[in-house]
Every structure is written in structure tokens, then in C-alpha cells.
Amino acid sequence: MKIGLLFGSFNPVHIGHLIIANYMANHTALDKVWLVVSPQNPFKKYSDLINTYDRLEMAKLATDNATNIEVSDVELKLPQPSYTIDTLTFLREKYPQHEFALIMGSDNLVTLHKWKNYKLILRDYRIFVYPRPGYENAELASHPSVTITMTPLMELSASFIRKSLAEKKNVQYFVPDAVLNFIESKNLYR
């Protein structure tokens, strides 16, 4: 099975994440997409994140009815901070029957050369890229391992949702109802 890995803080998971995952699972060569909840991104401040298990639970709530989108907690079991190459190596050893690929925005493709062992990633894994405004001309876009997709653009960010929640603004339809109920029940991001 070909599994696309969409890594993220999912702080919180939102409709944009789900549109990307759904597109990749249904409109590319991938069979499934796993949302990989990252406890700590090496390029982000840890203090900006809410509890990892709350983020994991929201991702599970958001994908509860999905047929080909699942949530993975693999990075919770690995040393921190999480490096993509280490996670890929672990998954390849644990699930040799699957073929893993990366899903990333074109903004990440532009900075891929800064990632740990990025040449190994390009050598050993396919990368499915969704467009991000302002990052159309990534140097690695023509690499044989890279597939640029026509994923629908959605300019929605978790930081916008967090800011809106902090300002007590309505975020209905930006996150799935089950996620919004979870956020409200735990008074997150207020």
C-alpha cells in the first residue's frame, strides 16, 4: 500500500489539512494518508503548542469517518525533536509491506535543503507537493522524486484559528464540528 505522510503540529487540525489529505488520498497515486502529529517541529517554538495528546485527539476526531485518512502517533514514540528522515526510517522498518511518501507544501519544498539528510529523502521517497502562494518556483520542483499536485488552495492557517479563538471569534466551518466541540469543552486557545 502507498501511504502519504502529512506531518504537522495540527495545532489545531483544520479543514485545510483535511482537504489536502483527502485530495492526496483520492487524486494521486497514494492509497491512504496518515496525519502524523509531531510533538515538536525543529523549526517551530515548542511553547506555542498545546498538549500533544490534545492535538492527537483533535486529529482523530477530525478523521473519525474518513475511509482513507488515518492519524499516526509514531513521532510521540521517537526522540525529540522529530526529524522526518528518522520517522521515515522507523516506519520503513516497522511496516516493510508499505511504501511511504511525503506530502508537503511548496513552502517546505523551498526549504527542504535545510532538513536533516534531505538528499536521502529525495533518493528514497516520493514527495507529493501541494501549492502554497508565493512558493511556486522551488528549485527542487523538477526533481524526479517530486510530484507537484493540483491540490485546491486554501489560505487557512492554524495560527489564524488560534488567534480567532483567543479573540473569542467564531471558527465554525474552519474546523470540523467535533474538533470545535473538543476545543470548547477544554477551553483551548483562549
PDB file of C-alpha atoms in Angstrom:
ATOM      1  CA  MET A   1       0.000   0.000   0.000  1.00  0.00           C
ATOM      2  CA  LYS A   2       1.221   3.522  -0.841  1.00  0.00           C
ATOM      3  CA  ILE A   3       0.858   5.754   2.192  1.00  0.00           C
ATOM      4  CA  GLY A   4       1.351   9.510   2.112  1.00  0.00           C
ATOM      5  CA  LEU A   5       2.561  11.094   5.320  1.00  0.00           C
ATOM      6  CA  LEU A   6       1.282  14.579   6.101  1.00  0.00           C
ATOM      7  CA  PHE A   7       3.360  15.792   9.042  1.00  0.00           C
ATOM      8  CA  GLY A   8       2.191  18.650  11.196  1.00  0.00           C
ATOM      9  CA  SER A   9       1.639  20.158  14.580  1.00  0.00           C
ATOM     10  CA  PHE A  10      -2.109  20.201  13.867  1.00  0.00           C
ATOM     11  CA  ASN A  11      -2.444  22.976  16.433  1.00  0.00           C
ATOM     12  CA  PRO A  12      -5.383  22.649  15.755  1.00  0.00           C
ATOM     13  CA  VAL A  13      -6.226  20.406  12.802  1.00  0.00           C
ATOM     14  CA  HIS A  14      -8.455  22.324  10.387  1.00  0.00           C
ATOM     15  CA  ILE A  15     -10.383  21.986   7.146  1.00  0.00           C
ATOM     16  CA  GLY A  16      -7.328  22.955   5.073  1.00  0.00           C
ATOM     17  CA  HIS A  17      -5.387  19.957   6.429  1.00  0.00           C
ATOM     18  CA  LEU A  18      -8.314  17.664   5.669  1.00  0.00           C
ATOM     19  CA  ILE A  19      -8.752  18.985   2.120  1.00  0.00           C
ATOM     20  CA  ILE A  20      -5.061  18.337   1.429  1.00  0.00           C
ATOM     21  CA  ALA A  21      -5.230  14.829   2.928  1.00  0.00           C
ATOM     22  CA  ASN A  22      -8.424  13.981   1.064  1.00  0.00           C
ATOM     23  CA  TYR A  23      -7.053  15.254  -2.251  1.00  0.00           C
ATOM     24  CA  MET A  24      -3.832  13.276  -1.853  1.00  0.00           C
ATOM     25  CA  ALA A  25      -5.685  10.087  -0.887  1.00  0.00           C
ATOM     26  CA  ASN A  26      -8.143  10.325  -3.778  1.00  0.00           C
ATOM     27  CA  HIS A  27      -6.445  12.200  -6.625  1.00  0.00           C
ATOM     28  CA  THR A  28      -2.860  10.912  -6.603  1.00  0.00           C
ATOM     29  CA  ALA A  29      -1.118   7.536  -6.724  1.00  0.00           C
ATOM     30  CA  LEU A  30      -1.445   7.259  -2.914  1.00  0.00           C
ATOM     31  CA  ASP A  31      -3.831   4.747  -1.348  1.00  0.00           C
ATOM     32  CA  LYS A  32      -4.001   6.328   2.103  1.00  0.00           C
ATOM     33  CA  VAL A  33      -2.828   9.384   4.000  1.00  0.00           C
ATOM     34  CA  TRP A  34      -1.619   9.362   7.567  1.00  0.00           C
ATOM     35  CA  LEU A  35      -1.705  12.600   9.521  1.00  0.00           C
ATOM     36  CA  VAL A  36       1.497  12.393  11.560  1.00  0.00           C
ATOM     37  CA  VAL A  37       1.108  14.518  14.679  1.00  0.00           C
ATOM     38  CA  SER A  38       4.513  15.974  15.501  1.00  0.00           C
ATOM     39  CA  PRO A  39       5.213  16.644  19.172  1.00  0.00           C
ATOM     40  CA  GLN A  40       7.871  19.200  18.253  1.00  0.00           C
ATOM     41  CA  ASN A  41       8.860  20.600  14.876  1.00  0.00           C
ATOM     42  CA  PRO A  42      12.574  21.533  14.910  1.00  0.00           C
ATOM     43  CA  PHE A  43      11.697  24.777  13.091  1.00  0.00           C
ATOM     44  CA  LYS A  44       8.925  25.900  15.495  1.00  0.00           C
ATOM     45  CA  LYS A  45       8.867  27.118  19.081  1.00  0.00           C
ATOM     46  CA  TYR A  46       7.650  24.388  21.449  1.00  0.00           C
ATOM     47  CA  SER A  47       5.984  26.927  23.747  1.00  0.00           C
ATOM     48  CA  ASP A  48       3.407  27.757  21.038  1.00  0.00           C
ATOM     49  CA  LEU A  49       1.970  24.218  21.130  1.00  0.00           C
ATOM     50  CA  ILE A  50      -0.843  22.929  23.276  1.00  0.00           C
ATOM     51  CA  ASN A  51      -0.620  19.452  24.791  1.00  0.00           C
ATOM     52  CA  THR A  52       0.416  16.845  22.225  1.00  0.00           C
ATOM     53  CA  TYR A  53      -2.313  14.427  23.272  1.00  0.00           C
ATOM     54  CA  ASP A  54      -4.994  17.098  22.802  1.00  0.00           C
ATOM     55  CA  ARG A  55      -3.674  17.732  19.274  1.00  0.00           C
ATOM     56  CA  LEU A  56      -3.652  13.990  18.610  1.00  0.00           C
ATOM     57  CA  GLU A  57      -7.231  13.632  19.876  1.00  0.00           C
ATOM     58  CA  MET A  58      -8.428  16.511  17.681  1.00  0.00           C
ATOM     59  CA  ALA A  59      -6.821  14.878  14.624  1.00  0.00           C
ATOM     60  CA  LYS A  60      -8.578  11.612  15.472  1.00  0.00           C
ATOM     61  CA  LEU A  61     -11.915  13.387  15.908  1.00  0.00           C
ATOM     62  CA  ALA A  62     -11.444  15.166  12.567  1.00  0.00           C
ATOM     63  CA  THR A  63     -10.780  11.918  10.677  1.00  0.00           C
ATOM     64  CA  ASP A  64     -13.204   9.666  12.536  1.00  0.00           C
ATOM     65  CA  ASN A  65     -15.377   8.981   9.469  1.00  0.00           C
ATOM     66  CA  ALA A  66     -12.616   9.076   6.846  1.00  0.00           C
ATOM     67  CA  THR A  67     -12.096   5.887   4.859  1.00  0.00           C
ATOM     68  CA  ASN A  68      -8.546   6.532   3.666  1.00  0.00           C
ATOM     69  CA  ILE A  69      -7.185   9.069   6.146  1.00  0.00           C
ATOM     70  CA  GLU A  70      -5.757   7.956   9.480  1.00  0.00           C
ATOM     71  CA  VAL A  71      -3.848   9.533  12.351  1.00  0.00           C
ATOM     72  CA  SER A  72      -0.398   8.372  13.405  1.00  0.00           C
ATOM     73  CA  ASP A  73       1.225   8.940  16.787  1.00  0.00           C
ATOM     74  CA  VAL A  74       4.551   7.465  15.627  1.00  0.00           C
ATOM     75  CA  GLU A  75       6.525  10.619  16.437  1.00  0.00           C
ATOM     76  CA  LEU A  76       5.365  10.509  20.048  1.00  0.00           C
ATOM     77  CA  LYS A  77       7.455   7.352  20.412  1.00  0.00           C
ATOM     78  CA  LEU A  78      10.615   8.782  18.846  1.00  0.00           C
ATOM     79  CA  PRO A  79      13.276  11.121  20.285  1.00  0.00           C
ATOM     80  CA  GLN A  80      12.556  14.854  20.202  1.00  0.00           C
ATOM     81  CA  PRO A  81      12.754  16.989  18.216  1.00  0.00           C
ATOM     82  CA  SER A  82      11.280  14.949  15.395  1.00  0.00           C
ATOM     83  CA  TYR A  83      13.281  14.722  12.184  1.00  0.00           C
ATOM     84  CA  THR A  84      11.433  13.474   9.123  1.00  0.00           C
ATOM     85  CA  ILE A  85      14.227  11.161   7.968  1.00  0.00           C
ATOM     86  CA  ASP A  86      14.249   9.397  11.354  1.00  0.00           C
ATOM     87  CA  THR A  87      10.481   8.906  11.260  1.00  0.00           C
ATOM     88  CA  LEU A  88      10.622   7.617   7.677  1.00  0.00           C
ATOM     89  CA  THR A  89      13.387   5.150   8.587  1.00  0.00           C
ATOM     90  CA  PHE A  90      11.417   3.916  11.603  1.00  0.00           C
ATOM     91  CA  LEU A  91       8.208   3.473   9.578  1.00  0.00           C
ATOM     92  CA  ARG A  92      10.003   1.667   6.748  1.00  0.00           C
ATOM     93  CA  GLU A  93      11.456  -0.828   9.262  1.00  0.00           C
ATOM     94  CA  LYS A  94       8.176  -1.276  11.165  1.00  0.00           C
ATOM     95  CA  TYR A  95       5.946  -1.557   8.069  1.00  0.00           C
ATOM     96  CA  PRO A  96       8.083  -3.074   5.279  1.00  0.00           C
ATOM     97  CA  GLN A  97       4.901  -4.025   3.390  1.00  0.00           C
ATOM     98  CA  HIS A  98       4.070  -0.322   2.782  1.00  0.00           C
ATOM     99  CA  GLU A  99       5.633   2.262   0.524  1.00  0.00           C
ATOM    100  CA  PHE A 100       5.813   5.660   2.238  1.00  0.00           C
ATOM    101  CA  ALA A 101       5.803   9.064   0.583  1.00  0.00           C
ATOM    102  CA  LEU A 102       5.935  12.599   1.935  1.00  0.00           C
ATOM    103  CA  ILE A 103       3.240  15.213   1.497  1.00  0.00           C
ATOM    104  CA  MET A 104       4.378  18.805   1.863  1.00  0.00           C
ATOM    105  CA  GLY A 105       3.541  22.324   0.805  1.00  0.00           C
ATOM    106  CA  SER A 106       5.645  24.085  -1.802  1.00  0.00           C
ATOM    107  CA  ASP A 107       6.893  26.354   1.019  1.00  0.00           C
ATOM    108  CA  ASN A 108       8.549  23.302   2.617  1.00  0.00           C
ATOM    109  CA  LEU A 109       9.964  22.174  -0.705  1.00  0.00           C
ATOM    110  CA  VAL A 110      11.781  25.524  -0.930  1.00  0.00           C
ATOM    111  CA  THR A 111      13.495  24.857   2.426  1.00  0.00           C
ATOM    112  CA  LEU A 112      13.941  21.083   2.046  1.00  0.00           C
ATOM    113  CA  HIS A 113      17.695  21.562   1.589  1.00  0.00           C
ATOM    114  CA  LYS A 114      17.832  22.629   5.274  1.00  0.00           C
ATOM    115  CA  TRP A 115      16.304  19.359   6.506  1.00  0.00           C
ATOM    116  CA  LYS A 116      18.373  16.636   8.125  1.00  0.00           C
ATOM    117  CA  ASN A 117      19.571  14.176   5.429  1.00  0.00           C
ATOM    118  CA  TYR A 118      17.363  15.754   2.780  1.00  0.00           C
ATOM    119  CA  LYS A 119      19.325  14.054  -0.015  1.00  0.00           C
ATOM    120  CA  LEU A 120      18.364  10.648   1.419  1.00  0.00           C
ATOM    121  CA  ILE A 121      14.724  11.718   1.485  1.00  0.00           C
ATOM    122  CA  LEU A 122      14.916  12.717  -2.178  1.00  0.00           C
ATOM    123  CA  ARG A 123      16.719   9.496  -3.069  1.00  0.00           C
ATOM    124  CA  ASP A 124      14.465   7.061  -1.209  1.00  0.00           C
ATOM    125  CA  TYR A 125      10.972   8.613  -1.080  1.00  0.00           C
ATOM    126  CA  ARG A 126       8.445  10.241  -3.362  1.00  0.00           C
ATOM    127  CA  ILE A 127       7.274  13.696  -2.389  1.00  0.00           C
ATOM    128  CA  PHE A 128       3.793  14.958  -3.252  1.00  0.00           C
ATOM    129  CA  VAL A 129       3.675  18.747  -3.120  1.00  0.00           C
ATOM    130  CA  TYR A 130       0.603  20.947  -2.742  1.00  0.00           C
ATOM    131  CA  PRO A 131       0.806  24.598  -3.849  1.00  0.00           C
ATOM    132  CA  ARG A 132       1.298  27.477  -1.410  1.00  0.00           C
ATOM    133  CA  PRO A 133       1.005  31.080  -2.644  1.00  0.00           C
ATOM    134  CA  GLY A 134       4.376  32.723  -3.187  1.00  0.00           C
ATOM    135  CA  TYR A 135       6.310  29.427  -3.386  1.00  0.00           C
ATOM    136  CA  GLU A 136       5.656  28.366  -6.969  1.00  0.00           C
ATOM    137  CA  ASN A 137       9.252  28.164  -8.196  1.00  0.00           C
ATOM    138  CA  ALA A 138      11.005  25.761  -5.838  1.00  0.00           C
ATOM    139  CA  GLU A 139      14.406  24.664  -7.118  1.00  0.00           C
ATOM    140  CA  LEU A 140      13.605  21.004  -6.367  1.00  0.00           C
ATOM    141  CA  ALA A 141      10.232  21.062  -8.184  1.00  0.00           C
ATOM    142  CA  SER A 142      11.744  19.303 -11.201  1.00  0.00           C
ATOM    143  CA  HIS A 143      13.451  16.577  -9.149  1.00  0.00           C
ATOM    144  CA  PRO A 144      12.346  13.079 -10.308  1.00  0.00           C
ATOM    145  CA  SER A 145      11.076  12.210  -6.799  1.00  0.00           C
ATOM    146  CA  VAL A 146       8.843  15.293  -6.632  1.00  0.00           C
ATOM    147  CA  THR A 147       5.260  15.392  -7.884  1.00  0.00           C
ATOM    148  CA  ILE A 148       3.601  18.802  -7.956  1.00  0.00           C
ATOM    149  CA  THR A 149      -0.156  18.362  -7.469  1.00  0.00           C
ATOM    150  CA  MET A 150      -3.183  20.471  -8.271  1.00  0.00           C
ATOM    151  CA  THR A 151      -4.477  20.330  -4.692  1.00  0.00           C
ATOM    152  CA  PRO A 152      -7.093  23.080  -4.170  1.00  0.00           C
ATOM    153  CA  LEU A 153      -5.622  26.132  -2.475  1.00  0.00           C
ATOM    154  CA  MET A 154      -6.989  27.188   0.871  1.00  0.00           C
ATOM    155  CA  GLU A 155      -5.459  30.095   2.718  1.00  0.00           C
ATOM    156  CA  LEU A 156      -6.362  28.923   6.191  1.00  0.00           C
ATOM    157  CA  SER A 157      -3.842  28.514   8.967  1.00  0.00           C
ATOM    158  CA  ALA A 158      -3.847  27.105  12.470  1.00  0.00           C
ATOM    159  CA  SER A 159      -2.360  30.400  13.703  1.00  0.00           C
ATOM    160  CA  PHE A 160      -5.375  32.274  12.269  1.00  0.00           C
ATOM    161  CA  ILE A 161      -7.708  29.850  14.065  1.00  0.00           C
ATOM    162  CA  ARG A 162      -5.780  30.167  17.364  1.00  0.00           C
ATOM    163  CA  LYS A 163      -5.859  33.967  17.112  1.00  0.00           C
ATOM    164  CA  SER A 164      -9.577  33.930  16.309  1.00  0.00           C
ATOM    165  CA  LEU A 165     -10.292  31.678  19.280  1.00  0.00           C
ATOM    166  CA  ALA A 166      -8.209  33.877  21.583  1.00  0.00           C
ATOM    167  CA  GLU A 167     -10.307  36.838  20.408  1.00  0.00           C
ATOM    168  CA  LYS A 168     -13.498  34.801  21.029  1.00  0.00           C
ATOM    169  CA  LYS A 169     -14.434  34.844  17.340  1.00  0.00           C
ATOM    170  CA  ASN A 170     -16.497  32.120  15.699  1.00  0.00           C
ATOM    171  CA  VAL A 171     -14.395  29.481  13.877  1.00  0.00           C
ATOM    172  CA  GLN A 172     -17.281  27.234  12.852  1.00  0.00           C
ATOM    173  CA  TYR A 173     -16.610  25.600   9.456  1.00  0.00           C
ATOM    174  CA  PHE A 174     -12.860  26.268   9.759  1.00  0.00           C
ATOM    175  CA  VAL A 175     -12.509  23.147  11.910  1.00  0.00           C
ATOM    176  CA  PRO A 176     -14.759  20.056  11.980  1.00  0.00           C
ATOM    177  CA  ASP A 177     -17.634  20.283  14.475  1.00  0.00           C
ATOM    178  CA  ALA A 178     -16.167  17.518  16.656  1.00  0.00           C
ATOM    179  CA  VAL A 179     -12.874  19.427  16.875  1.00  0.00           C
ATOM    180  CA  LEU A 180     -14.651  22.684  17.736  1.00  0.00           C
ATOM    181  CA  ASN A 181     -16.633  20.898  20.462  1.00  0.00           C
ATOM    182  CA  PHE A 182     -13.376  19.471  21.863  1.00  0.00           C
ATOM    183  CA  ILE A 183     -11.707  22.909  21.814  1.00  0.00           C
ATOM    184  CA  GLU A 184     -14.680  24.480  23.597  1.00  0.00           C
ATOM    185  CA  SER A 185     -15.005  21.669  26.154  1.00  0.00           C
ATOM    186  CA  LYS A 186     -11.340  22.080  27.180  1.00  0.00           C
ATOM    187  CA  ASN A 187     -11.296  25.871  26.743  1.00  0.00           C
ATOM    188  CA  LEU A 188      -8.248  25.606  24.435  1.00  0.00           C
ATOM    189  CA  TYR A 189      -6.538  28.592  22.803  1.00  0.00           C
ATOM    190  CA  ARG A 190      -8.453  31.111  24.935  1.00  0.00           C
TER     191      ARG A 190
END
